[in-house]
């Protein structure tokens, strides 16, 4: 298993909550079994989350630069 930090777990939780939390159908999947039960899926979620937070930071920096 890869070495995963607590911050990486938190990143996946926050990302999936942001993505699925408002969707009644998908909110049911915000469980440890779904997010962490499969190493392959978790690493995919971690990759998605990392890309999401990088894009969000770049977007915020761009908005700030345009002020």
PDB file of C-alpha atoms in Angstrom:
ATOM      1  CA  UNK A   1       0.000   0.000   0.000  1.00  0.00           C
ATOM      2  CA  UNK A   2       1.183   3.505  -0.716  1.00  0.00           C
ATOM      3  CA  UNK A   3       2.026   5.836   2.136  1.00  0.00           C
ATOM      4  CA  UNK A   4      -1.011   8.102   2.471  1.00  0.00           C
ATOM      5  CA  UNK A   5      -1.116  11.067   4.835  1.00  0.00           C
ATOM      6  CA  UNK A   6      -3.998  12.220   7.008  1.00  0.00           C
ATOM      7  CA  UNK A   7      -4.201  15.382   4.873  1.00  0.00           C
ATOM      8  CA  UNK A   8      -4.680  13.246   1.760  1.00  0.00           C
ATOM      9  CA  UNK A   9      -7.554  11.379   3.412  1.00  0.00           C
ATOM     10  CA  UNK A  10      -9.088  14.723   4.406  1.00  0.00           C
ATOM     11  CA  UNK A  11      -8.626  16.006   0.864  1.00  0.00           C
ATOM     12  CA  UNK A  12     -10.639  13.103  -0.560  1.00  0.00           C
ATOM     13  CA  UNK A  13     -13.377  13.525   2.052  1.00  0.00           C
ATOM     14  CA  UNK A  14     -13.710  17.263   1.414  1.00  0.00           C
ATOM     15  CA  UNK A  15     -13.598  16.842  -2.357  1.00  0.00           C
ATOM     16  CA  UNK A  16     -16.192  14.074  -2.502  1.00  0.00           C
ATOM     17  CA  UNK A  17     -18.426  15.954  -0.054  1.00  0.00           C
ATOM     18  CA  UNK A  18     -18.221  19.010  -2.306  1.00  0.00           C
ATOM     19  CA  UNK A  19     -18.924  16.886  -5.390  1.00  0.00           C
ATOM     20  CA  UNK A  20     -21.538  14.452  -4.019  1.00  0.00           C
ATOM     21  CA  UNK A  21     -22.913  16.160  -0.896  1.00  0.00           C
ATOM     22  CA  UNK A  22     -25.593  18.137  -2.708  1.00  0.00           C
ATOM     23  CA  UNK A  23     -26.689  15.202  -4.857  1.00  0.00           C
ATOM     24  CA  UNK A  24     -29.278  13.077  -3.054  1.00  0.00           C
ATOM     25  CA  UNK A  25     -28.406  10.001  -5.136  1.00  0.00           C
ATOM     26  CA  UNK A  26     -24.633  10.266  -4.626  1.00  0.00           C
ATOM     27  CA  UNK A  27     -24.646  11.477  -0.990  1.00  0.00           C
ATOM     28  CA  UNK A  28     -25.399   7.919   0.127  1.00  0.00           C
ATOM     29  CA  UNK A  29     -21.907   6.962  -1.069  1.00  0.00           C
ATOM     30  CA  UNK A  30     -20.133   9.351   1.310  1.00  0.00           C
ATOM     31  CA  UNK A  31     -19.085   6.463   3.520  1.00  0.00           C
ATOM     32  CA  UNK A  32     -15.699   5.088   4.590  1.00  0.00           C
ATOM     33  CA  UNK A  33     -16.444   1.856   2.728  1.00  0.00           C
ATOM     34  CA  UNK A  34     -16.942   3.728  -0.540  1.00  0.00           C
ATOM     35  CA  UNK A  35     -14.130   6.240  -0.157  1.00  0.00           C
ATOM     36  CA  UNK A  36     -11.484   3.973   1.364  1.00  0.00           C
ATOM     37  CA  UNK A  37     -12.640   0.377   0.803  1.00  0.00           C
ATOM     38  CA  UNK A  38     -10.762  -0.140  -2.445  1.00  0.00           C
ATOM     39  CA  UNK A  39      -7.169   1.015  -2.769  1.00  0.00           C
ATOM     40  CA  UNK A  40      -7.594   1.463  -6.535  1.00  0.00           C
ATOM     41  CA  UNK A  41     -10.713   3.617  -6.122  1.00  0.00           C
ATOM     42  CA  UNK A  42      -9.217   5.604  -3.253  1.00  0.00           C
ATOM     43  CA  UNK A  43      -6.097   6.410  -5.268  1.00  0.00           C
ATOM     44  CA  UNK A  44      -8.337   7.487  -8.157  1.00  0.00           C
ATOM     45  CA  UNK A  45     -10.344   9.706  -5.804  1.00  0.00           C
ATOM     46  CA  UNK A  46      -7.091  11.110  -4.420  1.00  0.00           C
ATOM     47  CA  UNK A  47      -5.894  11.948  -7.927  1.00  0.00           C
ATOM     48  CA  UNK A  48      -9.233  13.644  -8.714  1.00  0.00           C
ATOM     49  CA  UNK A  49      -9.128  15.568  -5.432  1.00  0.00           C
ATOM     50  CA  UNK A  50      -5.533  16.721  -5.971  1.00  0.00           C
ATOM     51  CA  UNK A  51      -6.329  17.999  -9.462  1.00  0.00           C
ATOM     52  CA  UNK A  52      -9.505  19.681  -8.183  1.00  0.00           C
ATOM     53  CA  UNK A  53      -7.714  21.563  -5.389  1.00  0.00           C
ATOM     54  CA  UNK A  54      -4.866  22.612  -7.689  1.00  0.00           C
ATOM     55  CA  UNK A  55      -7.352  23.980 -10.238  1.00  0.00           C
ATOM     56  CA  UNK A  56      -9.350  25.726  -7.515  1.00  0.00           C
ATOM     57  CA  UNK A  57      -6.184  27.390  -6.168  1.00  0.00           C
ATOM     58  CA  UNK A  58      -5.148  28.505  -9.658  1.00  0.00           C
ATOM     59  CA  UNK A  59      -8.620  29.916 -10.334  1.00  0.00           C
ATOM     60  CA  UNK A  60      -8.572  31.832  -7.047  1.00  0.00           C
ATOM     61  CA  UNK A  61      -5.091  33.202  -7.805  1.00  0.00           C
ATOM     62  CA  UNK A  62      -6.250  34.308 -11.255  1.00  0.00           C
ATOM     63  CA  UNK A  63      -9.318  36.061  -9.828  1.00  0.00           C
ATOM     64  CA  UNK A  64      -7.112  37.790  -7.267  1.00  0.00           C
ATOM     65  CA  UNK A  65      -4.647  38.887  -9.956  1.00  0.00           C
ATOM     66  CA  UNK A  66      -7.463  40.394 -12.021  1.00  0.00           C
ATOM     67  CA  UNK A  67      -8.709  42.617  -9.182  1.00  0.00           C
TER      68      UNK A  67
END
